[in-house]
mmCIF file of C-alpha atoms in Angstrom:
data_model
loop_
_atom_site.group_PDB
_atom_site.id
_atom_site.type_symbol
_atom_site.label_atom_id
_atom_site.label_comp_id
_atom_site.label_asym_id
_atom_site.label_seq_id
_atom_site.Cartn_x
_atom_site.Cartn_y
_atom_site.Cartn_z
ATOM 1 C CA UNK C 30 21.341 16.070 297.799
ATOM 2 C CA UNK C 31 17.684 15.028 297.571
ATOM 3 C CA UNK C 32 16.969 18.165 295.538
ATOM 4 C CA UNK C 33 19.687 17.212 293.020
ATOM 5 C CA UNK C 34 18.290 13.689 292.647
ATOM 6 C CA UNK C 35 14.747 15.021 292.140
ATOM 7 C CA UNK C 36 16.006 17.558 289.605
ATOM 8 C CA UNK C 37 17.873 14.818 287.717
ATOM 9 C CA UNK C 38 14.762 12.603 287.661
ATOM 10 C CA UNK C 39 12.621 15.514 286.455
ATOM 11 C CA UNK C 40 15.068 16.329 283.633
ATOM 12 C CA UNK C 41 15.266 12.658 282.571
ATOM 13 C CA UNK C 42 11.485 12.421 282.526
ATOM 14 C CA UNK C 43 11.121 15.617 280.487
ATOM 15 C CA UNK C 44 13.703 14.541 277.916
ATOM 16 C CA UNK C 45 12.082 11.105 277.632
ATOM 17 C CA UNK C 46 8.726 12.703 276.889
ATOM 18 C CA UNK C 47 10.303 14.980 274.270
ATOM 19 C CA UNK C 48 11.661 11.927 272.433
ATOM 20 C CA UNK C 49 8.226 10.329 272.116
ATOM 21 C CA UNK C 50 6.814 11.145 268.700
ATOM 22 C CA UNK C 51 3.508 12.929 268.428
ATOM 23 C CA UNK C 52 1.037 11.862 265.825
ATOM 24 C CA UNK C 53 -2.351 13.377 266.606
ATOM 25 C CA UNK C 54 -3.482 16.818 265.483
ATOM 26 C CA UNK C 55 -6.681 18.834 265.140
ATOM 27 C CA UNK C 56 -8.044 21.167 262.449
ATOM 28 C CA UNK C 57 -10.972 23.493 262.908
ATOM 29 C CA UNK C 58 -13.517 24.515 263.941
ATOM 30 C CA UNK C 59 -14.896 25.674 260.591
ATOM 31 C CA UNK C 60 -18.395 27.175 260.427
ATOM 32 C CA UNK C 61 -20.791 29.178 262.542
ATOM 33 C CA UNK C 62 -21.551 29.266 266.254
ATOM 34 C CA UNK C 63 -24.926 27.479 266.421
ATOM 35 C CA UNK C 64 -25.970 23.877 266.833
ATOM 36 C CA UNK C 65 -25.473 21.101 269.354
ATOM 37 C CA UNK C 66 -22.007 19.574 269.793
ATOM 38 C CA UNK C 67 -21.267 16.108 268.398
ATOM 39 C CA UNK C 68 -18.121 13.998 268.346
ATOM 40 C CA UNK C 69 -17.184 10.701 266.727
ATOM 41 C CA UNK C 70 -14.147 10.258 268.998
ATOM 42 C CA UNK C 71 -15.442 6.929 270.318
ATOM 43 C CA UNK C 72 -16.262 5.689 266.809
ATOM 44 C CA UNK C 73 -12.597 5.607 265.783
ATOM 45 C CA UNK C 74 -12.250 2.514 268.000
ATOM 46 C CA UNK C 75 -14.424 0.657 265.443
ATOM 47 C CA UNK C 76 -11.726 1.102 262.806
ATOM 48 C CA UNK C 77 -10.611 3.542 260.136
ATOM 49 C CA UNK C 78 -13.027 5.666 258.119
ATOM 50 C CA UNK C 79 -14.398 3.446 255.331
ATOM 51 C CA UNK C 80 -17.383 5.442 253.993
ATOM 52 C CA UNK C 81 -18.986 8.867 254.239
ATOM 53 C CA UNK C 82 -22.635 9.915 253.862
ATOM 54 C CA UNK C 83 -23.416 13.582 253.362
ATOM 55 C CA UNK C 84 -26.872 15.135 252.993
ATOM 56 C CA UNK C 85 -26.888 18.356 250.964
ATOM 57 C CA UNK C 86 -29.498 20.889 249.908
ATOM 58 C CA UNK C 87 -29.166 23.796 247.487
ATOM 59 C CA UNK C 88 -27.195 25.891 250.008
ATOM 60 C CA UNK C 89 -25.645 23.831 252.846
ATOM 61 C CA UNK C 90 -24.274 20.564 254.115
ATOM 62 C CA UNK C 91 -27.388 19.398 255.948
ATOM 63 C CA UNK C 92 -26.253 16.155 257.579
ATOM 64 C CA UNK C 93 -23.326 13.816 258.041
ATOM 65 C CA UNK C 94 -22.682 10.172 258.892
ATOM 66 C CA UNK C 95 -19.344 8.331 258.797
ATOM 67 C CA UNK C 96 -18.628 4.606 258.741
ATOM 68 C CA UNK C 97 -15.737 3.519 260.960
ATOM 69 C CA UNK C 98 -14.667 -0.007 260.039
ATOM 70 C CA UNK C 99 -18.052 -1.647 259.437
ATOM 71 C CA UNK C 100 -20.045 0.474 261.932
ATOM 72 C CA UNK C 101 -21.912 3.658 260.977
ATOM 73 C CA UNK C 102 -21.759 6.608 263.373
ATOM 74 C CA UNK C 103 -24.922 8.290 264.569
ATOM 75 C CA UNK C 104 -26.366 10.567 261.877
ATOM 76 C CA UNK C 105 -26.041 14.268 262.754
ATOM 77 C CA UNK C 106 -27.874 17.184 261.164
ATOM 78 C CA UNK C 107 -31.162 17.727 259.405
ATOM 79 C CA UNK C 108 -33.384 15.582 257.196
ATOM 80 C CA UNK C 109 -33.996 17.840 254.161
ATOM 81 C CA UNK C 110 -31.931 17.394 250.994
ATOM 82 C CA UNK C 111 -30.268 14.687 248.942
ATOM 83 C CA UNK C 112 -28.202 11.952 250.593
ATOM 84 C CA UNK C 113 -24.890 11.162 248.878
ATOM 85 C CA UNK C 114 -22.636 8.262 249.859
ATOM 86 C CA UNK C 115 -19.004 7.461 249.051
ATOM 87 C CA UNK C 116 -17.135 4.278 250.002
ATOM 88 C CA UNK C 117 -13.368 4.284 250.404
ATOM 89 C CA UNK C 118 -11.355 1.462 248.865
ATOM 90 C CA UNK C 119 -9.691 -1.045 251.257
ATOM 91 C CA UNK C 120 -6.657 0.630 252.825
ATOM 92 C CA UNK C 121 -7.619 4.070 251.449
ATOM 93 C CA UNK C 122 -7.575 7.025 253.870
ATOM 94 C CA UNK C 123 -8.600 10.676 253.885
ATOM 95 C CA UNK C 124 -5.490 12.894 254.042
ATOM 96 C CA UNK C 125 -7.033 16.327 253.406
ATOM 97 C CA UNK C 126 -10.410 18.016 253.889
ATOM 98 C CA UNK C 127 -11.218 21.332 252.233
ATOM 99 C CA UNK C 128 -14.453 23.213 252.063
ATOM 100 C CA UNK C 129 -16.447 26.406 252.391
ATOM 101 C CA UNK C 130 -18.520 27.892 255.196
ATOM 102 C CA UNK C 131 -20.274 31.020 256.306
ATOM 103 C CA UNK C 132 -22.786 30.639 259.135
ATOM 104 C CA UNK C 133 -23.023 26.930 258.273
ATOM 105 C CA UNK C 134 -20.844 24.436 256.431
ATOM 106 C CA UNK C 135 -21.561 24.787 252.705
ATOM 107 C CA UNK C 136 -19.038 22.438 251.079
ATOM 108 C CA UNK C 137 -16.774 19.535 252.043
ATOM 109 C CA UNK C 138 -14.101 18.031 249.792
ATOM 110 C CA UNK C 139 -12.361 14.878 250.994
ATOM 111 C CA UNK C 140 -9.030 13.983 249.351
ATOM 112 C CA UNK C 141 -7.608 10.484 249.773
ATOM 113 C CA UNK C 142 -4.129 9.001 249.711
ATOM 114 C CA UNK C 143 -5.132 7.210 246.486
ATOM 115 C CA UNK C 144 -5.619 10.558 244.715
ATOM 116 C CA UNK C 145 -9.421 10.592 244.844
ATOM 117 C CA UNK C 146 -11.254 13.899 245.232
ATOM 118 C CA UNK C 147 -14.704 13.502 246.852
ATOM 119 C CA UNK C 148 -16.734 16.773 246.782
ATOM 120 C CA UNK C 149 -20.058 17.475 248.515
ATOM 121 C CA UNK C 150 -22.087 20.691 248.589
ATOM 122 C CA UNK C 151 -21.875 24.162 247.070
ATOM 123 C CA UNK C 152 -18.811 26.211 246.150
ATOM 124 C CA UNK C 153 -19.488 29.476 248.021
ATOM 125 C CA UNK C 154 -18.319 31.059 251.257
ATOM 126 C CA UNK C 155 -15.062 31.302 253.171
ATOM 127 C CA UNK C 156 -12.540 28.603 252.207
ATOM 128 C CA UNK C 157 -10.684 26.276 254.552
ATOM 129 C CA UNK C 158 -8.096 23.595 253.938
ATOM 130 C CA UNK C 159 -7.346 21.067 256.678
ATOM 131 C CA UNK C 160 -4.372 18.705 256.643
ATOM 132 C CA UNK C 161 -2.647 16.795 259.444
ATOM 133 C CA UNK C 162 0.344 18.405 261.169
ATOM 134 C CA UNK C 163 2.351 15.186 261.328
ATOM 135 C CA UNK C 164 3.553 12.919 258.494
ATOM 136 C CA UNK C 165 1.915 9.548 257.868
ATOM 137 C CA UNK C 166 -1.308 10.513 259.629
ATOM 138 C CA UNK C 167 -4.886 10.402 258.323
ATOM 139 C CA UNK C 168 -8.378 11.589 259.231
ATOM 140 C CA UNK C 169 -9.445 9.467 262.212
ATOM 141 C CA UNK C 170 -12.699 11.144 263.285
ATOM 142 C CA UNK C 171 -14.948 14.180 262.920
ATOM 143 C CA UNK C 172 -16.574 16.450 265.476
ATOM 144 C CA UNK C 173 -18.560 19.669 265.283
ATOM 145 C CA UNK C 174 -21.980 21.176 265.869
ATOM 146 C CA UNK C 175 -25.270 20.509 264.140
ATOM 147 C CA UNK C 176 -28.957 21.325 264.197
ATOM 148 C CA UNK C 177 -31.071 21.381 261.059
ATOM 149 C CA UNK C 178 -27.753 21.657 259.136
ATOM 150 C CA UNK C 179 -24.064 21.112 259.924
ATOM 151 C CA UNK C 180 -23.208 24.349 261.712
ATOM 152 C CA UNK C 181 -19.476 23.651 262.141
ATOM 153 C CA UNK C 182 -16.952 20.862 261.619
ATOM 154 C CA UNK C 183 -13.586 19.878 263.091
ATOM 155 C CA UNK C 184 -11.183 17.233 261.803
ATOM 156 C CA UNK C 185 -9.027 14.974 263.980
ATOM 157 C CA UNK C 186 -5.891 13.344 262.555
ATOM 158 C CA UNK C 187 -3.746 10.442 263.785
ATOM 159 C CA UNK C 188 -1.899 7.381 262.533
ATOM 160 C CA UNK C 189 -3.781 4.694 260.632
ATOM 161 C CA UNK C 190 -4.774 2.002 263.174
ATOM 162 C CA UNK C 191 -2.103 -0.708 263.114
ATOM 163 C CA UNK C 192 -4.656 -3.476 263.730
ATOM 164 C CA UNK C 193 -6.448 -2.544 260.491
ATOM 165 C CA UNK C 194 -3.809 -2.910 257.794
ATOM 166 C CA UNK C 195 -6.333 -4.867 255.727
ATOM 167 C CA UNK C 196 -9.464 -2.801 256.566
#
């Protein structure tokens, strides 16, 4: 009898978990094998992505920094090249990231839910196109590996933070 009760509880628990909707997903890793790991997972607690800084040279994405809410993440990557900066409009989110890589990341293209296309870097290498697996989710944070350039990048998707409807 105890076995039947435990089995019933286990089945109820499993079906309850299946009903819960999933919203997070992961795309990547795009790039080479070198560099030191970085992650902005803790930065997403500061709010949604509101700006992106990318340093580029003639061949690669050299460095990267993302603003979450009003707080900039730690800069990752090298120091050589031109620094470009894009600010998202209030309530705007990144819903797709495309790019090119070979041994390093060569190009990043951020596409927003307002129809903006924000390209950085050079158009050469192996293509990738990252989108969230679940509807109504956006880019929440970035991770990857870097050294003197951005060696590899991964994209992490989830729902827009409910406490930031006006961010």
